[in-house]
mmCIF file of C-alpha atoms and ligand atoms in Angstrom:
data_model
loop_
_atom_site.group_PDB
_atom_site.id
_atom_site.type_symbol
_atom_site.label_atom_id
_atom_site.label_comp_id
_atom_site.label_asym_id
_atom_site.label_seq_id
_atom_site.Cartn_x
_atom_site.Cartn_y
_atom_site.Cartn_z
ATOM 1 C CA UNK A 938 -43.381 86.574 101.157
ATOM 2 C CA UNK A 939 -43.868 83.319 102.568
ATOM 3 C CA UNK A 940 -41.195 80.816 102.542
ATOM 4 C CA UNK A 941 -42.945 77.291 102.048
ATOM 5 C CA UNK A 942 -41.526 74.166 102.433
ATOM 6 C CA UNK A 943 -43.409 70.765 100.712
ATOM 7 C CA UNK A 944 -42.813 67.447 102.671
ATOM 8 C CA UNK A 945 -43.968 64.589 99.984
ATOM 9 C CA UNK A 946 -43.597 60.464 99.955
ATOM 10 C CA UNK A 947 -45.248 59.724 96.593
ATOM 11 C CA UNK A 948 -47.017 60.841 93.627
ATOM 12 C CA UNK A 949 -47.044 64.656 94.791
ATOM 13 C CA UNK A 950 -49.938 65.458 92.827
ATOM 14 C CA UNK A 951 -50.706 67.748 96.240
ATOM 15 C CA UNK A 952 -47.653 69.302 95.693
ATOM 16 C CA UNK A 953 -48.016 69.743 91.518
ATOM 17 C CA UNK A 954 -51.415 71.802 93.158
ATOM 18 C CA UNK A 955 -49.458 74.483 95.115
ATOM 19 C CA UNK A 956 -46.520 74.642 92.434
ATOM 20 C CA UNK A 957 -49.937 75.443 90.027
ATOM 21 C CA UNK A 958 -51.510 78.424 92.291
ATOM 22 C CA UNK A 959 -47.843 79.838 92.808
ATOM 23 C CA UNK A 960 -47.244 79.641 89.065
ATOM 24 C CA UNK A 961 -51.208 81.110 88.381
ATOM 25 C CA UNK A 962 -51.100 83.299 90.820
ATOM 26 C CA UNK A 963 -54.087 81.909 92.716
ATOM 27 C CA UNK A 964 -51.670 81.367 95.501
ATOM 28 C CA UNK A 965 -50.209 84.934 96.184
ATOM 29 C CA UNK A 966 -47.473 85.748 98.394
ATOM 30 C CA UNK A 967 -45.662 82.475 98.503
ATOM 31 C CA UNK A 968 -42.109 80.918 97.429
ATOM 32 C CA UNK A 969 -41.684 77.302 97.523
ATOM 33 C CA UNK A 970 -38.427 77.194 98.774
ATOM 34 C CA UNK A 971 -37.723 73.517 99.037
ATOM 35 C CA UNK A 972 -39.846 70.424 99.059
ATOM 36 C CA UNK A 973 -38.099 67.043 100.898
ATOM 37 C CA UNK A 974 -39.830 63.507 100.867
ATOM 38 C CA UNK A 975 -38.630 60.140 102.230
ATOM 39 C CA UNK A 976 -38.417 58.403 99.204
ATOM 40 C CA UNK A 977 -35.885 59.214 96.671
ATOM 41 C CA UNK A 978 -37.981 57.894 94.256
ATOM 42 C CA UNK A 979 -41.117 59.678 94.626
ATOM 43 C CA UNK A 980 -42.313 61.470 91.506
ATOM 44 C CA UNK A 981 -42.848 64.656 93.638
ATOM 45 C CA UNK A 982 -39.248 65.104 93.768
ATOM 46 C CA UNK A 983 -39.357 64.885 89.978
ATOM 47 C CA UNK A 984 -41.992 67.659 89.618
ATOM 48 C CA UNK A 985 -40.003 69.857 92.584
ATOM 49 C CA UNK A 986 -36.754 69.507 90.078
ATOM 50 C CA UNK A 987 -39.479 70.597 86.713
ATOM 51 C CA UNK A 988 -40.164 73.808 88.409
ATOM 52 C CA UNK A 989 -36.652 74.645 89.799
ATOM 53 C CA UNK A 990 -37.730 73.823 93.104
ATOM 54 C CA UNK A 991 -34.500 72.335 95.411
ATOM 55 C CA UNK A 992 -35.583 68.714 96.491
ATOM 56 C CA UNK A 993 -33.893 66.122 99.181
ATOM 57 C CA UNK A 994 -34.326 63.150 100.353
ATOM 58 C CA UNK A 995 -34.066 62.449 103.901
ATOM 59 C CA UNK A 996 -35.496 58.724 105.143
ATOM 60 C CA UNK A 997 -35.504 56.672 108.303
ATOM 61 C CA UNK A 998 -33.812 54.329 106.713
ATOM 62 C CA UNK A 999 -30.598 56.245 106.014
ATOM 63 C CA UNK A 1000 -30.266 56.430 110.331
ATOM 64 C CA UNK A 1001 -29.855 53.604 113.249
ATOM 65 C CA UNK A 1002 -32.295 55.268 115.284
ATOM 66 C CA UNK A 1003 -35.188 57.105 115.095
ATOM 67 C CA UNK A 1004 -34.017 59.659 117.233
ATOM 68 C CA UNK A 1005 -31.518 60.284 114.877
ATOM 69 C CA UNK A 1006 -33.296 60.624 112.001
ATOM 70 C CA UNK A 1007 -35.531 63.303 113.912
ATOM 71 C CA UNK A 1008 -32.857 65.377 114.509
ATOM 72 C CA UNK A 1009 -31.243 65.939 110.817
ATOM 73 C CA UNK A 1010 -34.989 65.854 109.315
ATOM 74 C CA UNK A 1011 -35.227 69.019 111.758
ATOM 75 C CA UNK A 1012 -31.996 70.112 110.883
ATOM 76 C CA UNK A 1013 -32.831 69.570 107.119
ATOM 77 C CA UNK A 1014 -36.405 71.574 107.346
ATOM 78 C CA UNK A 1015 -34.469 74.548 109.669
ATOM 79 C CA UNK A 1016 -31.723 75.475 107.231
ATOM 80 C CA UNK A 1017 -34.482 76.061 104.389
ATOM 81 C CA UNK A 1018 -36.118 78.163 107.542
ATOM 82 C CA UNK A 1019 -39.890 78.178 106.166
ATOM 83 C CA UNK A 1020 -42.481 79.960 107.532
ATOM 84 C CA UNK A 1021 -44.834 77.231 106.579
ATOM 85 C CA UNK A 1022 -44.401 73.502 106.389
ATOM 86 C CA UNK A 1023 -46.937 71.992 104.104
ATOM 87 C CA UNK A 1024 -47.448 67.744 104.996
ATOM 88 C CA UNK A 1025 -48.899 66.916 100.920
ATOM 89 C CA UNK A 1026 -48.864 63.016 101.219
ATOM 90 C CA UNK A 1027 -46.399 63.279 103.876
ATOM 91 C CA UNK A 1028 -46.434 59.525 105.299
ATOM 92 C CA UNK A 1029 -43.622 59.880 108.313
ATOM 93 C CA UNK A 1030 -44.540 60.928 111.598
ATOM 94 C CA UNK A 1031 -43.283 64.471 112.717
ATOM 95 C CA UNK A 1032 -40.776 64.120 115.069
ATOM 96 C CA UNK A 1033 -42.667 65.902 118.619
ATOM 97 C CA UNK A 1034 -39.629 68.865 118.166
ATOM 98 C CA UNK A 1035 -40.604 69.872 115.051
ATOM 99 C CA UNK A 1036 -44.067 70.479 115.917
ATOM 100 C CA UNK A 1037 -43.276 72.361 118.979
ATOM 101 C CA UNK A 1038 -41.129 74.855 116.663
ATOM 102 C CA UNK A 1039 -43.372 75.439 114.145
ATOM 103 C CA UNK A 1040 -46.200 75.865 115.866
ATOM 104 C CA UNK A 1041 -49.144 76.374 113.837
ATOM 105 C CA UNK A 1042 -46.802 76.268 111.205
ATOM 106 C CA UNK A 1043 -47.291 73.059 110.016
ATOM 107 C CA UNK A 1044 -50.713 72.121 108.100
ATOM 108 C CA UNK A 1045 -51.446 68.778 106.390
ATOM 109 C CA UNK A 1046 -53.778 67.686 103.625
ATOM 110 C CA UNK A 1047 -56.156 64.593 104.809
ATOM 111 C CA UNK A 1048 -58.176 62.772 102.398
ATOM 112 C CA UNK A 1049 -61.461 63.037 104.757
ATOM 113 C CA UNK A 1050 -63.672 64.631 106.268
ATOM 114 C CA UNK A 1051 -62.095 64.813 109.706
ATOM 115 C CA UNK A 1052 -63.139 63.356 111.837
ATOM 116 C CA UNK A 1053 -64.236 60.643 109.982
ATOM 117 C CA UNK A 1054 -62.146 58.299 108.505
ATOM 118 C CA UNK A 1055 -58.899 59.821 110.379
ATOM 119 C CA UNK A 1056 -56.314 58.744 112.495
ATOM 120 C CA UNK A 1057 -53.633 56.204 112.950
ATOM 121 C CA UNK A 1058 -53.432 53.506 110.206
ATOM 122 C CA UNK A 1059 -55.872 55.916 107.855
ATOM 123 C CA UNK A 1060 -53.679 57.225 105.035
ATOM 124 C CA UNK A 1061 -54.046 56.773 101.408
ATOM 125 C CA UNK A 1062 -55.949 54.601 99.812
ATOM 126 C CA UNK A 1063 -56.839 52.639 103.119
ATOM 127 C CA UNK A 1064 -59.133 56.469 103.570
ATOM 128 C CA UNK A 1065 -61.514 55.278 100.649
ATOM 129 C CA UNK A 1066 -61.494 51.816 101.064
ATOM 130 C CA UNK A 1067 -62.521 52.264 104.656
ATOM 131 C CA UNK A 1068 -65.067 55.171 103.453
ATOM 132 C CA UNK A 1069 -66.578 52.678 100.895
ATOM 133 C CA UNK A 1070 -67.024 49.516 103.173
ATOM 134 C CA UNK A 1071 -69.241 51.438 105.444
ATOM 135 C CA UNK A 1072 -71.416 52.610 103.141
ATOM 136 C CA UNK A 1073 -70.965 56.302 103.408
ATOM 137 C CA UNK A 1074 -72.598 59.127 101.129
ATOM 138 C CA UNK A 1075 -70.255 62.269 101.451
ATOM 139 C CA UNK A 1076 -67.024 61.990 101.723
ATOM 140 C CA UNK A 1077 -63.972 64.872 100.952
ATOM 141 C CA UNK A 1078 -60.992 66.408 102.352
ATOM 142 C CA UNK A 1079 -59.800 68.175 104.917
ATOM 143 C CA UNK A 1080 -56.586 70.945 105.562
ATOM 144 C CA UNK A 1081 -55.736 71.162 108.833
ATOM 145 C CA UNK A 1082 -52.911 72.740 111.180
ATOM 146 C CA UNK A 1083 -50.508 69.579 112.488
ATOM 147 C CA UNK A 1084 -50.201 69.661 116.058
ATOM 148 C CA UNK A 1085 -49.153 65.926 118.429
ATOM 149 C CA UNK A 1086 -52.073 64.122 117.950
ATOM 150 C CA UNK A 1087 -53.170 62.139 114.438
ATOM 151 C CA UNK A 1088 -55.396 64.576 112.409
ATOM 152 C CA UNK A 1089 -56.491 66.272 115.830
ATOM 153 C CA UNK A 1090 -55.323 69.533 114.793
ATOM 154 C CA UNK A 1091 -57.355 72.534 113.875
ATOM 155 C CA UNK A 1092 -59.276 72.372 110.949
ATOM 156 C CA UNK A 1093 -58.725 75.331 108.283
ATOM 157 C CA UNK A 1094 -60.762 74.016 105.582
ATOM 158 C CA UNK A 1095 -63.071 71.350 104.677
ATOM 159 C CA UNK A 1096 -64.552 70.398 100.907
ATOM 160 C CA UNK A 1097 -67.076 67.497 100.536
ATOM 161 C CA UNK A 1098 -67.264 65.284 97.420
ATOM 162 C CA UNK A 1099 -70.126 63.071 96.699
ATOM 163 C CA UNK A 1100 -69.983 59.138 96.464
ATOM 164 C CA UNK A 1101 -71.116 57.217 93.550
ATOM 165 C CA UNK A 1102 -72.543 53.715 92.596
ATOM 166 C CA UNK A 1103 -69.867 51.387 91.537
ATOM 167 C CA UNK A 1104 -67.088 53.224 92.742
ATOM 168 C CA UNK A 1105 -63.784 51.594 93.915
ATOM 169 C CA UNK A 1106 -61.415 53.052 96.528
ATOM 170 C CA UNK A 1107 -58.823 54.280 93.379
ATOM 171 C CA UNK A 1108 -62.052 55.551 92.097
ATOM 172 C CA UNK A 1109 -63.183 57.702 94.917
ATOM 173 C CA UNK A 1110 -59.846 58.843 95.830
ATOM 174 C CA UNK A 1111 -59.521 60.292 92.508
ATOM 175 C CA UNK A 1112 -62.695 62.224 92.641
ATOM 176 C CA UNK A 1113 -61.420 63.553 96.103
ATOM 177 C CA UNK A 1114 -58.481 64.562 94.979
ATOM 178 C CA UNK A 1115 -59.887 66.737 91.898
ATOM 179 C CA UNK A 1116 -62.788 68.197 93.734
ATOM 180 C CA UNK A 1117 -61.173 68.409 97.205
ATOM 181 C CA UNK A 1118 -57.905 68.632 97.856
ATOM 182 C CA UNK A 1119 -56.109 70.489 94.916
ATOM 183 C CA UNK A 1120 -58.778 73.265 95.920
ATOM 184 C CA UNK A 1121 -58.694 73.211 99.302
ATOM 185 C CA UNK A 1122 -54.493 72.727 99.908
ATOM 186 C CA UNK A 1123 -53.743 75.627 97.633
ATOM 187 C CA UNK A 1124 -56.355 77.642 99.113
ATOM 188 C CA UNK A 1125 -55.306 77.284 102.698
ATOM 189 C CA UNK A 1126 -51.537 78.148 101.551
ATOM 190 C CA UNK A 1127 -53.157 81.704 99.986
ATOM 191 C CA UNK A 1128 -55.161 82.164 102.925
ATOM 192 C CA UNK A 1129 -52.180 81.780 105.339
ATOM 193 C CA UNK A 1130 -49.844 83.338 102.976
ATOM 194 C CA UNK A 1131 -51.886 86.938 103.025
ATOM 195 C CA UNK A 1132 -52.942 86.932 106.935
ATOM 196 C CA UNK A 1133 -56.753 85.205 106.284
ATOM 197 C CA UNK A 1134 -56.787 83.259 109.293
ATOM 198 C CA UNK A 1135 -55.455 83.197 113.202
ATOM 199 C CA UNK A 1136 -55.935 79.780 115.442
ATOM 200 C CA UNK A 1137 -57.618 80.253 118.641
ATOM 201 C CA UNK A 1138 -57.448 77.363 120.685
ATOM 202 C CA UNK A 1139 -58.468 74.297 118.705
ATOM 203 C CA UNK A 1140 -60.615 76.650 116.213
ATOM 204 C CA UNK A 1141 -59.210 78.478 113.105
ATOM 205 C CA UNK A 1142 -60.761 81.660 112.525
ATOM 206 C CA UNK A 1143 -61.392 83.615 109.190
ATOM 207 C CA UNK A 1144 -60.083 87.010 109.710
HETATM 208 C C1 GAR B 840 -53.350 62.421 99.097
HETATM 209 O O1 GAR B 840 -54.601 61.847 98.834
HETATM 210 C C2 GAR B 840 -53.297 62.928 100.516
HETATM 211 O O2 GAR B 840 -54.501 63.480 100.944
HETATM 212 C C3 GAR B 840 -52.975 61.666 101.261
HETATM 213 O O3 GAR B 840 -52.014 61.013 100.448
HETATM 214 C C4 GAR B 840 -52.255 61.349 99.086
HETATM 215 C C5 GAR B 840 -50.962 61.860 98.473
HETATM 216 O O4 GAR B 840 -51.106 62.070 97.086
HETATM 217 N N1 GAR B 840 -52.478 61.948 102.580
HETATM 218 C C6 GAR B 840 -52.775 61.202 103.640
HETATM 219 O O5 GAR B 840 -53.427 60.179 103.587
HETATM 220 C C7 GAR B 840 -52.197 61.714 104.950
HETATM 221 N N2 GAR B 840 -52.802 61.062 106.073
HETATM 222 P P1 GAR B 840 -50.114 62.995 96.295
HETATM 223 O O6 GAR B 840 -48.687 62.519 96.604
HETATM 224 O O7 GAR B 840 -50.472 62.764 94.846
HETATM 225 O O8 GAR B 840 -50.334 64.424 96.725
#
């Protein structure tokens, strides 16, 4: 059984997704044992506590430094002791620790197709507002293993979503979201949870 941890900031409509395919059974193999986000008044946190799910908050803000904070957000992610960390709108860095523990362990939904349209300063909405001004056709999401760059590390799925006339950023991101990323994020969990994939290198490979 994999033991999942959810890291959330907002909405948590991500996270609603792999609560869904646990619940369904599209996602086999998997317990979400905790989910923590930075904002204690995220409505993830709200959907974690509808489904029984144990939810914390744990913010820069509540520490002096950010050293600080690194160390009990590791602390706080080690005594759930997941075998996967899942970033689902996840909007703090991860301290440079954390990823060296977990390895491969960590994956992250990204509302592009890396790498386009990834990066520092591209999260949220600033994804599709960027996508829009230049112009671009296809757009989509991507599920990816977290390693110390921004959206550098391997990719484990992709999904593409077309644009269309007239849309606005809230629009697009939307579309993404239903036809990208509540597939592809539950999907990647399953595949992970039941052995589907290995990472060799920079490369994930379908076993
Ligand atoms: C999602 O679109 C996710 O891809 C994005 O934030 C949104 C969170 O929505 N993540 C990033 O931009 C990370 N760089 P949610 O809280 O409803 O899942």
């Amino acid at each position: 059984m994999l033991n999942v941890v959810v890291l959330v900031s907002g909405g948590g409509t991500n996270l609603q997704a792999v609560i869904d395919g646990v619940e369904k059974g599209s996602i086999t193999n998997t317990r979400i044992a905790g989910v923590i986000s930075n904002n204690q008044n995220a409505y993830a946190l709200t959907r974690a506590q509808k489904h029984n799910i144990p939810g914390i908050c744990i913010s820069p803000k509540m520490f002096e430094t950010r050293e600080k904070f690194n160390e009990k957000f590791l602390e706080a992610v080690d005594v759930i002791g997941p075998d996967l960390i899942v970033l689902a709108g996840f909007l703090v860095v991860i301290p440079p620790a954390m990823i060296e523990k977990y390895r491969n362990r960590i994956i992250n939904i990204h509302p592009s197709l890396i790498p386009s349209f990834c990066g520092t300063g591209y999260y949220g909405l600033k994804v599709h507002e960027a996508a829009l001004a230049r112009g671009v056709r296809i757009v989509g999401a991507t599920v990816h293993f977290v390693d110390e760059g921004t959206d550098t590390g391997p990719i484990i799925l992709q999904k593409a979503v077309e644009v269309q006339q007239g849309d606005t950023p809230e629009a697009l991101q939307r579309r993404v979201m239903e036809q990208a990323e509540w597939k592809i994020l539950p999907e990647a969990v399953d595949l992970i949870a039941n052995g589907r994939i290995i990472v060799e290198g920079n490369r994930v490979k379908r076993l």
